[in-house]
CSV table of C-alpha atoms in Angstrom, one decimal:
chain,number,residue,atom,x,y,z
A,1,UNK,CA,53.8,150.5,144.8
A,2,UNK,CA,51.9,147.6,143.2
A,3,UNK,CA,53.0,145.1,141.2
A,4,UNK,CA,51.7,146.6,137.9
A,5,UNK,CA,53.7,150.1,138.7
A,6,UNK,CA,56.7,148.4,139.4
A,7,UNK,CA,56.6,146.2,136.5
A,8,UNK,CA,55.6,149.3,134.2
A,9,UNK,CA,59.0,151.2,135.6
A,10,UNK,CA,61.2,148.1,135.5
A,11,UNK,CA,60.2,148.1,131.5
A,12,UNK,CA,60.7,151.6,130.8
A,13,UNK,CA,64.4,150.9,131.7
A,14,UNK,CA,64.0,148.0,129.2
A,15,UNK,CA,62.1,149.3,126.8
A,16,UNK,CA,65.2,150.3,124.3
A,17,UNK,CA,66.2,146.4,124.9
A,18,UNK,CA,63.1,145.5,123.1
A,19,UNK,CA,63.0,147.9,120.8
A,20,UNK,CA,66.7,146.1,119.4
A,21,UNK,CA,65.6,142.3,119.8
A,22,UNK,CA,62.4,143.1,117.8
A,23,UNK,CA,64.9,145.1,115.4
A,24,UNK,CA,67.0,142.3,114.8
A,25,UNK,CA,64.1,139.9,114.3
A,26,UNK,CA,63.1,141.8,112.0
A,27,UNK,CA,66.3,142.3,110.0
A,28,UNK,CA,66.0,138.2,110.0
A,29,UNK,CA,62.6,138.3,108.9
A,30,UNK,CA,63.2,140.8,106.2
A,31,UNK,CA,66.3,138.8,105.2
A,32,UNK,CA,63.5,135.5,104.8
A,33,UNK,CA,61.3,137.0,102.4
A,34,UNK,CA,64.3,138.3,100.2
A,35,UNK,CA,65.8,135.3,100.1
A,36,UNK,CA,63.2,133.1,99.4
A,37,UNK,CA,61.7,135.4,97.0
A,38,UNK,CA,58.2,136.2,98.6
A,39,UNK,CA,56.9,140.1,98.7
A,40,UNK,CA,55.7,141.8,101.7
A,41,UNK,CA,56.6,144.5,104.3
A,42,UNK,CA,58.0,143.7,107.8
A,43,UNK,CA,57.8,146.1,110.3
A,44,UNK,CA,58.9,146.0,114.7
A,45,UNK,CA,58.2,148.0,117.8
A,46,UNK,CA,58.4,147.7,121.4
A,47,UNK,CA,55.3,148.1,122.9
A,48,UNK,CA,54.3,151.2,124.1
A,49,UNK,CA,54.2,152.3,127.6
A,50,UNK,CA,50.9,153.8,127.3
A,51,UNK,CA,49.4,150.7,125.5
A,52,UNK,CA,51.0,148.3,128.3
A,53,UNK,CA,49.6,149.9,131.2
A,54,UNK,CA,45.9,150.0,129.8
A,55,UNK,CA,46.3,146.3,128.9
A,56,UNK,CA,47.7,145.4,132.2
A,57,UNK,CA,44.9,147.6,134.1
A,58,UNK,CA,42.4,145.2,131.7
A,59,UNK,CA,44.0,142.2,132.1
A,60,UNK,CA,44.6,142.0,135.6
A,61,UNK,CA,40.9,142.4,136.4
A,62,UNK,CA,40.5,138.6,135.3
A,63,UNK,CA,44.9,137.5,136.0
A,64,UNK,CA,44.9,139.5,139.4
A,65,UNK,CA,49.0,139.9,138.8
A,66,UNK,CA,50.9,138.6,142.4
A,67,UNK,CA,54.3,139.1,141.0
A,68,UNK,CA,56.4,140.6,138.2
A,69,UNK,CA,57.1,137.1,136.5
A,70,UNK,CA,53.8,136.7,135.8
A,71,UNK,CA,53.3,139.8,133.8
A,72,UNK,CA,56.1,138.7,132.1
A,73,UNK,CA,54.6,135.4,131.3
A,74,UNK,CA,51.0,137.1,130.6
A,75,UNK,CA,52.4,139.3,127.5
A,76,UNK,CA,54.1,138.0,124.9
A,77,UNK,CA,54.9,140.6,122.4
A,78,UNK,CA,57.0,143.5,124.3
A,79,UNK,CA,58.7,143.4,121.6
A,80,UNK,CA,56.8,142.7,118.8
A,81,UNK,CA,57.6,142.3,114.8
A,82,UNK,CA,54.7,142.3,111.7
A,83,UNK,CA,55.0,140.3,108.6
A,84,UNK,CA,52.3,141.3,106.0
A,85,UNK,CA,52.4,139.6,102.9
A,86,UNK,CA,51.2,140.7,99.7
A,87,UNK,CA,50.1,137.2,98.4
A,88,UNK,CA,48.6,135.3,101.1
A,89,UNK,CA,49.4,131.9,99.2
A,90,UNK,CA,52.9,132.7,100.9
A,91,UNK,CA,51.7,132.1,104.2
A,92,UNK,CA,52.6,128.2,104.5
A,93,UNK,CA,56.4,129.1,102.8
A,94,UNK,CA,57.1,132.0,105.2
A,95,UNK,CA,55.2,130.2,108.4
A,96,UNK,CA,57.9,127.2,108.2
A,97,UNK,CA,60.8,129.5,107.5
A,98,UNK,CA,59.9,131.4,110.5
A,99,UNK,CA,60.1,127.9,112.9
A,100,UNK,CA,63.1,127.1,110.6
A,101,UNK,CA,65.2,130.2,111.7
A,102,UNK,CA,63.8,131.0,115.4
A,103,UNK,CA,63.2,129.0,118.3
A,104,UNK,CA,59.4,129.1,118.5
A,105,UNK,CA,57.8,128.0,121.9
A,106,UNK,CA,54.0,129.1,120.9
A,107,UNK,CA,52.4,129.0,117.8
A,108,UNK,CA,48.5,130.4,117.5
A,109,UNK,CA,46.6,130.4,114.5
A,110,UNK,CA,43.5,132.3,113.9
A,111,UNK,CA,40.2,132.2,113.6
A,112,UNK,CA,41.0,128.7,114.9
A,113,UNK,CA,42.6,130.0,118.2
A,114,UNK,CA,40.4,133.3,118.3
A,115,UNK,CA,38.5,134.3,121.5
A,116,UNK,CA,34.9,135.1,121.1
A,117,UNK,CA,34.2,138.3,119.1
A,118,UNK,CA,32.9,141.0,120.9
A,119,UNK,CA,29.9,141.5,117.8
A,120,UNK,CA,28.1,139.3,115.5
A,121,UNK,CA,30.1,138.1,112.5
A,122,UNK,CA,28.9,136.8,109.1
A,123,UNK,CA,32.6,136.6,108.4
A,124,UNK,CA,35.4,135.2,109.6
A,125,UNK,CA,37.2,138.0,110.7
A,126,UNK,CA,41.1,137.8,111.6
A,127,UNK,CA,43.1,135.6,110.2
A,128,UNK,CA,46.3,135.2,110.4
A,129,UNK,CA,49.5,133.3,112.6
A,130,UNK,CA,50.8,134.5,115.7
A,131,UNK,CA,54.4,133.1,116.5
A,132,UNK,CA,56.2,133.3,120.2
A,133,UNK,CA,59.6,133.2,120.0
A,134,UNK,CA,63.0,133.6,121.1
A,135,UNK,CA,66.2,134.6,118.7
A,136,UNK,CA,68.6,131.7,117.8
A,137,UNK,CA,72.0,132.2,119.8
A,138,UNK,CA,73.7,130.4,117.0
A,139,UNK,CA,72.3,133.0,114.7
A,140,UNK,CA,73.3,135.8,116.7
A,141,UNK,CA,76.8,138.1,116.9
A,142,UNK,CA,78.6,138.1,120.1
A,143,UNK,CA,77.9,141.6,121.0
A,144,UNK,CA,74.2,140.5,120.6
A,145,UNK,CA,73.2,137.5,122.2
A,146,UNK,CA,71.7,139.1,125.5
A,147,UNK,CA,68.9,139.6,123.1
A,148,UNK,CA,68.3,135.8,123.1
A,149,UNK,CA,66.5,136.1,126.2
A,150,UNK,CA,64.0,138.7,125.0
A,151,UNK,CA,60.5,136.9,124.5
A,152,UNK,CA,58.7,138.3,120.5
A,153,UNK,CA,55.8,137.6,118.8
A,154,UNK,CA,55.2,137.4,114.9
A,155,UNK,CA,52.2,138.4,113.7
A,156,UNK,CA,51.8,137.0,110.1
A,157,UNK,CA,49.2,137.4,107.6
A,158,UNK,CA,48.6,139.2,104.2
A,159,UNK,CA,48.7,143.2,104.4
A,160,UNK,CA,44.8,143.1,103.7
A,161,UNK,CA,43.7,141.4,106.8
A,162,UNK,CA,46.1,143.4,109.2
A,163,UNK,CA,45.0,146.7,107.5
A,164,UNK,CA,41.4,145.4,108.0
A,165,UNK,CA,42.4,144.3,111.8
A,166,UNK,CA,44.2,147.9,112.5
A,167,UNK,CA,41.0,149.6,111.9
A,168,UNK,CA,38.8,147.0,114.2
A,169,UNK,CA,41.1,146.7,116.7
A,170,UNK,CA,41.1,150.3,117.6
A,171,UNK,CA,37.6,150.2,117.1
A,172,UNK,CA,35.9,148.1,118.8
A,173,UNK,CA,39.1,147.2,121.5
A,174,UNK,CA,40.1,150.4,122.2
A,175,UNK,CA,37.3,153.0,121.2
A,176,UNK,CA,38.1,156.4,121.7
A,177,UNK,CA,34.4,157.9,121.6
A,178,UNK,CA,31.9,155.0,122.6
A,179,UNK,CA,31.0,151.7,121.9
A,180,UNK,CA,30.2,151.2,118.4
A,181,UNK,CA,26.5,150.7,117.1
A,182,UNK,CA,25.5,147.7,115.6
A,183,UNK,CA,25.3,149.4,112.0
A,184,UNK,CA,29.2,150.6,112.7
A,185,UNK,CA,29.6,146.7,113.7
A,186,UNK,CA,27.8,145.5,110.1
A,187,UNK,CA,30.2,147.8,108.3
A,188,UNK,CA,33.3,146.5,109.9
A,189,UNK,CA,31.7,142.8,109.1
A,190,UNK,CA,31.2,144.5,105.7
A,191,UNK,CA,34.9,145.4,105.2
A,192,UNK,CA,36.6,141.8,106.8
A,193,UNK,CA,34.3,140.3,103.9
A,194,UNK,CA,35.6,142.5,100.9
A,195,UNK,CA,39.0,141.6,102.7
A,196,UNK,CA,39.1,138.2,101.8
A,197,UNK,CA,37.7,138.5,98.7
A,198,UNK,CA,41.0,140.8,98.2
A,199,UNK,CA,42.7,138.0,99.4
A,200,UNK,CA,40.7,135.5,96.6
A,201,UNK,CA,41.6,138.5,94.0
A,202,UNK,CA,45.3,138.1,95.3
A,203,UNK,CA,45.8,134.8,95.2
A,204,UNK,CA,44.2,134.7,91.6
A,205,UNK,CA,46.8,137.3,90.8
A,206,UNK,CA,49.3,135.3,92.2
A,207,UNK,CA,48.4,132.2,90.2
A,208,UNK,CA,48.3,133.9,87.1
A,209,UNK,CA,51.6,135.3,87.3
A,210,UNK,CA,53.4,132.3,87.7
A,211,UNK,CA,51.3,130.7,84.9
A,212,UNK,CA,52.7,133.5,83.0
A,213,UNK,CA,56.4,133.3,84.1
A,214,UNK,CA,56.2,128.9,83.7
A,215,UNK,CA,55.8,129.5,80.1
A,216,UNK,CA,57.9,132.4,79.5
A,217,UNK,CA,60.8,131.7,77.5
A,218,UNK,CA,62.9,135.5,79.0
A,219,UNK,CA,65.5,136.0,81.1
A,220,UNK,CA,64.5,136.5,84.6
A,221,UNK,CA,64.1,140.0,85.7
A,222,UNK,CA,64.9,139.1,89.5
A,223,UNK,CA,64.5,136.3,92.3
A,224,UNK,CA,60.8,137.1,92.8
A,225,UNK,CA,60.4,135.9,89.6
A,226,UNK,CA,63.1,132.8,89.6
A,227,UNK,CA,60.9,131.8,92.6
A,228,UNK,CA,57.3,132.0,90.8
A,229,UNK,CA,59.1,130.1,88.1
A,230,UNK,CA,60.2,127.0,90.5
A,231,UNK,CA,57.4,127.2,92.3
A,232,UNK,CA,54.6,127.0,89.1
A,233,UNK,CA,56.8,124.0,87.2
A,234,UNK,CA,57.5,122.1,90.8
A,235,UNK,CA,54.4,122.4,92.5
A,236,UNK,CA,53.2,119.7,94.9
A,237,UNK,CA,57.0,117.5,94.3
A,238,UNK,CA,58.0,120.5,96.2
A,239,UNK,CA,55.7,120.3,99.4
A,240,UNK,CA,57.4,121.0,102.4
A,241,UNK,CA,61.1,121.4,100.6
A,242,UNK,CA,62.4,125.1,101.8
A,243,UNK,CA,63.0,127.1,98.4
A,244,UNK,CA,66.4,128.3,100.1
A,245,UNK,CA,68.4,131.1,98.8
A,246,UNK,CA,66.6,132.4,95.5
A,247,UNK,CA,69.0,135.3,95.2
A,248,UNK,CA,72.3,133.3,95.6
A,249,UNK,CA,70.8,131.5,92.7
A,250,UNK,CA,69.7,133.9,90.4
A,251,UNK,CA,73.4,135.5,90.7
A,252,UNK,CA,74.9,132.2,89.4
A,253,UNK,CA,72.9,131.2,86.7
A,254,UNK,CA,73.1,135.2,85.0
A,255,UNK,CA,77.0,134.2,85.9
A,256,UNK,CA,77.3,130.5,83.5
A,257,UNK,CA,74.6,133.0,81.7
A,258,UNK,CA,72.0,130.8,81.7
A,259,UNK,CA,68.9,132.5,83.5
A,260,UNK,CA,66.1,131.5,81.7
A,261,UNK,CA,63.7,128.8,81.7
A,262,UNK,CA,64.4,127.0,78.8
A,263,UNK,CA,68.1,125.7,81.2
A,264,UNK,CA,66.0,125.8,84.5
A,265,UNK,CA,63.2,123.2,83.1
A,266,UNK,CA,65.8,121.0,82.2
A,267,UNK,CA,67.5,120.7,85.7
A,268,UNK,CA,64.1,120.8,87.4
A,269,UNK,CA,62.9,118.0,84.9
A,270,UNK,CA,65.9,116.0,86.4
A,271,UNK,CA,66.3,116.9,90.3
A,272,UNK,CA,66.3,113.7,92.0
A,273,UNK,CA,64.6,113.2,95.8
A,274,UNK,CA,66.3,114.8,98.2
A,275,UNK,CA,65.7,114.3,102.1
A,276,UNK,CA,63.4,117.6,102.8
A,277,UNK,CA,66.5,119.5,104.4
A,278,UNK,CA,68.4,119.8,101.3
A,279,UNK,CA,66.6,123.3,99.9
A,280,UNK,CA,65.3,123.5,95.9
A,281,UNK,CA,67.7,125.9,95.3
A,282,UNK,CA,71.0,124.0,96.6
A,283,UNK,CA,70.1,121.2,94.5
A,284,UNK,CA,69.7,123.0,91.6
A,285,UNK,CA,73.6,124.6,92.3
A,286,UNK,CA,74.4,121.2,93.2
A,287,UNK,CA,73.3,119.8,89.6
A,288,UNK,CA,75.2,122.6,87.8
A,289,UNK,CA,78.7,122.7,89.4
A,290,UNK,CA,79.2,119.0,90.3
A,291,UNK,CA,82.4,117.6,89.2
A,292,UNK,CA,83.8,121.4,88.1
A,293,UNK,CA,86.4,123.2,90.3
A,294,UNK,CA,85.9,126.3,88.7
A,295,UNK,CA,82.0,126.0,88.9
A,296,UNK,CA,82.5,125.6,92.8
A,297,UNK,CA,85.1,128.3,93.2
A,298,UNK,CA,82.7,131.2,91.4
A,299,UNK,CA,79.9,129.9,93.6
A,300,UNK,CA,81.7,130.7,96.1
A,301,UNK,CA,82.2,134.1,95.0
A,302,UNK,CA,78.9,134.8,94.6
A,303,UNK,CA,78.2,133.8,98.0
A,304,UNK,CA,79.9,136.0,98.7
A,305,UNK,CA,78.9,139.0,96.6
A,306,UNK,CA,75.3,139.1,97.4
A,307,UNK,CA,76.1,138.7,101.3
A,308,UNK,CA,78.4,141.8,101.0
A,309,UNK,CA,75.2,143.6,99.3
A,310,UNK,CA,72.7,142.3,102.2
A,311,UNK,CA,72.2,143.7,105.7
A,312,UNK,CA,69.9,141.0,106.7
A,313,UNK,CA,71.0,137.8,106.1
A,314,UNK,CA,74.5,135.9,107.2
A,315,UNK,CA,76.1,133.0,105.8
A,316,UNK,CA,79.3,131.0,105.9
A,317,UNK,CA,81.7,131.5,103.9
A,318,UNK,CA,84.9,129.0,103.0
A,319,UNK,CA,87.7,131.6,101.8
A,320,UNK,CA,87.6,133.8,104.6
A,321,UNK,CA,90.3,131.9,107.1
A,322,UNK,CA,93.5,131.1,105.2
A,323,UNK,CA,94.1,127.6,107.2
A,324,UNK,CA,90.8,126.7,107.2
A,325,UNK,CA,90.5,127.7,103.6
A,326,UNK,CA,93.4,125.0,102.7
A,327,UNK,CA,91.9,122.5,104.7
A,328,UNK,CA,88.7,123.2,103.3
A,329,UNK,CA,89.7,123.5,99.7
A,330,UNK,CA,92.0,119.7,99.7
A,331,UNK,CA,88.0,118.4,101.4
A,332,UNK,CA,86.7,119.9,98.0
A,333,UNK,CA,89.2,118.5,95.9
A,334,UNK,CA,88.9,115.1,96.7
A,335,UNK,CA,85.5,115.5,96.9
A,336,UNK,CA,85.5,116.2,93.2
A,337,UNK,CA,87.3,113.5,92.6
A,338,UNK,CA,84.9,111.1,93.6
A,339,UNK,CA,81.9,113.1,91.6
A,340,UNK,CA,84.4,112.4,88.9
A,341,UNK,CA,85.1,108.8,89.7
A,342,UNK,CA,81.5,108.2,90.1
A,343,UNK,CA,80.7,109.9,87.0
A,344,UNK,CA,82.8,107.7,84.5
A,345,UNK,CA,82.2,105.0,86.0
A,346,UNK,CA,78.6,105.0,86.9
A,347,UNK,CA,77.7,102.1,84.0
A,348,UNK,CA,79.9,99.9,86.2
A,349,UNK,CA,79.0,100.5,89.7
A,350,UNK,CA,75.1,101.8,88.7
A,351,UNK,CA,72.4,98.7,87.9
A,352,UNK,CA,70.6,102.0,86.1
A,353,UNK,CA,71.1,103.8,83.0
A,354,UNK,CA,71.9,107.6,82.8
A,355,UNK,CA,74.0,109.7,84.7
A,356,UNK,CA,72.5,112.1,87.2
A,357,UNK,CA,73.3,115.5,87.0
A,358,UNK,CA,74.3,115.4,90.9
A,359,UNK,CA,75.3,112.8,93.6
A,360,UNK,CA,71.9,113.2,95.2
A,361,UNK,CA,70.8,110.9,98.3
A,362,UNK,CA,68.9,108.9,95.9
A,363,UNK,CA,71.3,108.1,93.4
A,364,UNK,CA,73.9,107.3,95.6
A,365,UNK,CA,72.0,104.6,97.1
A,366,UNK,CA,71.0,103.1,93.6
A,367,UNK,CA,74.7,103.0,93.5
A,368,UNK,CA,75.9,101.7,96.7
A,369,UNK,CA,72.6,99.9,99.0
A,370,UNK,CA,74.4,96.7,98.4
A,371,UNK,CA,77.2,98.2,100.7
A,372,UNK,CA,75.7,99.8,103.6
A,373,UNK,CA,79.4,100.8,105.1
A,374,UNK,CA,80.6,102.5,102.2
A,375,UNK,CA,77.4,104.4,101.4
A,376,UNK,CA,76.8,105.5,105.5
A,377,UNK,CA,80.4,107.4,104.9
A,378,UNK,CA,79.5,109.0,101.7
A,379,UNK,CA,76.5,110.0,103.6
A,380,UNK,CA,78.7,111.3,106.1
A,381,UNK,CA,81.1,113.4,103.6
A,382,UNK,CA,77.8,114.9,101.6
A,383,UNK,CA,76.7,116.4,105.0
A,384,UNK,CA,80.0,118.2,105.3
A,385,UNK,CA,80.4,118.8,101.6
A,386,UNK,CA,76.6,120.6,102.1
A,387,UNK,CA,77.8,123.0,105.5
A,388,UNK,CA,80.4,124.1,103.5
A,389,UNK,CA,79.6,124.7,100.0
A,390,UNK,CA,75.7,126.0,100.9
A,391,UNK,CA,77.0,127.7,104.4
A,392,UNK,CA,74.6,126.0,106.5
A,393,UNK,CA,76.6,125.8,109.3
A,394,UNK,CA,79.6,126.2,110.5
A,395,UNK,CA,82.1,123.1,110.2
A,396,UNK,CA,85.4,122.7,112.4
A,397,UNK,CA,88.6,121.9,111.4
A,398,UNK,CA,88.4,118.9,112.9
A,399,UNK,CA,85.3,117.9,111.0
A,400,UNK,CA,87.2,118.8,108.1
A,401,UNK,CA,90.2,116.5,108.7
A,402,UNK,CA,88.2,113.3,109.3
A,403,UNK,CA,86.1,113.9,106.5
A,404,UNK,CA,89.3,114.2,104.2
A,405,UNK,CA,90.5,110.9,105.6
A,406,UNK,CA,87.2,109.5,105.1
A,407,UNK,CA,86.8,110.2,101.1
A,408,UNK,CA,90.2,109.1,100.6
A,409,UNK,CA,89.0,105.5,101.8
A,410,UNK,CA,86.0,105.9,100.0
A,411,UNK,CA,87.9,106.7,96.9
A,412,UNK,CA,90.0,103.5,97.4
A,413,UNK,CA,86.8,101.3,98.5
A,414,UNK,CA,85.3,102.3,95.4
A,415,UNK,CA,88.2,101.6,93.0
A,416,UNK,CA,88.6,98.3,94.7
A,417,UNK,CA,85.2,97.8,93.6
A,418,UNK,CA,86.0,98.2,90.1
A,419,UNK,CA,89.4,96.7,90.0
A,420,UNK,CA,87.6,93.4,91.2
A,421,UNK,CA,84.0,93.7,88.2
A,422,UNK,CA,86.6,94.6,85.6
A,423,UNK,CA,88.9,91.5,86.3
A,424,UNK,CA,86.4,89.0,84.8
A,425,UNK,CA,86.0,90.7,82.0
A,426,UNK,CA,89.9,91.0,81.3
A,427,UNK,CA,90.0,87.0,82.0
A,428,UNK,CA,87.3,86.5,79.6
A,429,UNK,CA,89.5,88.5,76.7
A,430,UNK,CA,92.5,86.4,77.5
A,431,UNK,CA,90.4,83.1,77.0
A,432,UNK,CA,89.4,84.0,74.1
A,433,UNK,CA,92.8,85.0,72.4
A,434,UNK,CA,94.1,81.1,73.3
């Protein structure tokens, strides 16, 4: 038996493995778009026994395959998962979501990376991202995390250029009755170049729409369109900053009813800088609800409601362990008590007038750079305030213990602070009066 043959029967016995890690990568990938509000279609397979063996047979003529691990290492999308977007402006958004969310060891980008075409080309032909990857344990449910070990590629680009590539691919790569003559060559040439000026159409499309929704003065009609709206009124300030849960968002602003764009341009006016792993849409919730119990509590909720409605997408929740949840809930507490403390008092402890919406990074350091001790553990509390209120990430119990013990000391550091500025000014009154 040769190497090929044996490596062709080991994989039939894998092949339904495949078939479920490309599955669940694709239920992740699906959950991405929905979430961040960008259109397209994802679709997964494993590949096909028929198709493996007549790329192995081609391949090896140039590999000459010793062993089975080196078939394994020559092809990297067994099992294999498409994302084709309908606006290729997406592309950049989806591409860093996709690194964000699975551990990617190879990352191709074409034409850049493209082998030599097989025909002349006036045009540039295939373009698109090819990721190789491995599902996130952490992201994973018990029952599932064999599939970690399952190599997947991510073909990415906009649903023109992969129709286009369908149709070459089977062309020219695997032709069924002859090489093609150079006239069939020109007319695929032909096609890639009315693709991208499909994609120039698109884009203008896309441009126009969320010139349309940045000065529409409606109620959003769904996330896709929340999204065009942030995207259109941010623009470059939000480079590199993930969008983060759209949907989530949408659900709370038609909740404190106030999903349109006349409330959303005020918050996005304000939104301070953030360091680039805080998302658009968690500062947004962040601006609304600090300081409010019962502005945090229905955010919870609504986590929760649109998670229960989604078969793609986790996140953690607070209110679903009744010790943690008490644990959890005294963290929040006192945490609101110091957005409160900083609030009414942010003339005394702030060298700067007006105050924020939310305790962002920057405005807690306007507030407390002079003390690098203090404002390193209110650092430390935010990033625990942040896993549990956006679900990031899990947070232990013990986590939540030392962070309660920490903003109680904060708490008391900080109204030290103001015991000792407002002393002066009581001594002043009394002087006066004699």
């Amino acid at each position: 038996m040769t190497v090929i043959s044996e490596f062709l029967e080991r994989y039939t016995k894998e092949y339904d493995f495949y078939q479920e890690a490309a599955k669940i990568c694709a239920q992740k990938c699906e959950g991405l778009l929905k979430h961040s509000g960008k259109r397209g279609i994802v679709t997964y397979r494993a590949k096909r026994l028929d198709s493996l063996q007549e790329k192995l047979f081609e391949r090896n003529k140039e590999k000459s395959y010793k062993t089975i691990d080196e078939i394994y290492a020559d092809i990297p999308d067994l099992a294999g998962v498409r994302i084709s977007l309908f606006f290729p402006g997406d592309s950049l958004d989806v591409a860093k979501a996709v690194r964000e969310e699975f551990r990617v060891t190879k990352e191709k980008e074409f034409p850049k990376d493209s082998s030599p075409p097989k025909y002349d080309k006036r045009f540039s032909g295939y373009a698109a991202r090819h990721f190789r990857l491995n599902l996130s344990p952490k992201q994973l449910q018990p029952e599932q995390l064999r599939y970690s070990a399952a190599n997947i590629e991510i073909q990415l680009a906009s649903v023109l250029v992969l129709a286009w590539a369908e149709v070459e691919h089977d062309l020219v790569y695997k032709p069924l009755s002859g090489v093609l003559s150079s006239d069939e060559y020109a007319i695929l040439d032909e096609l890639n170049g009315l693709v991208l000026a499909g994609e120039i159409a698109l884009e203008r499309l896309q441009r126009s729409g969320n010139y349309r929704l940045g000065k529409s003065k409606e109620k959003f009609n769904n996330h896709y369109e929340l999204a065009a709206y942030i995207f259109e009124n941010l623009g470059k300030h939000a480079a590199g900053i993930p969008l983060g849960r759209v949907d989530v968002l949408l659900k709370y602003l038609q909740y404190i009813k106030e999903d349109k764009p006349e409330f959303l341009e005020r918050i996005i006016r304000k939104l301070p800088k953030e360091p680039k792993d805080i998302s658009i849409s968690e500062q947004i919730v962040d601006s609304v609800i600090s300081g409010n119990k019962d502005l945090y509590e229905k955010y919870e909720v609504i986590k929760r409601e649109v998670e229960e409605n989604n078969p793609y997408f986790e996140i953690t929740f607070f209110t679903s362990r009744s010790r943690e949840e008490k644990n959890i809930w005294d963290f929040l507490n006192i945490w609101i008590q110091l957005e409160k403390t900083i609030r009414e008092n942010w003339s005394a402890i702030s060298p700067h007038r007006g105050t924020p919406r939310a305790f962002s990074y920057s405005s807690l350091f306007e507030c407390f750079h002079n003390d690098p001790d203090l404002f390193e553990k209110i650092q430390y509390v935010r990033r625990i305030r942040n896993k549990v209120v956006h679900g990031i990430e899990d947070v232990s119990i013990d986590e939540i213990l030392k962070g309660k013990s920490v903003l109680e000391s904060i708490i008391q550091d900080i109204s030290n602070k103001l015991e000792i500025k407002s002393k002066p000014a009581k001594a002043i009154k009394q002087k006066k009066k004699k």
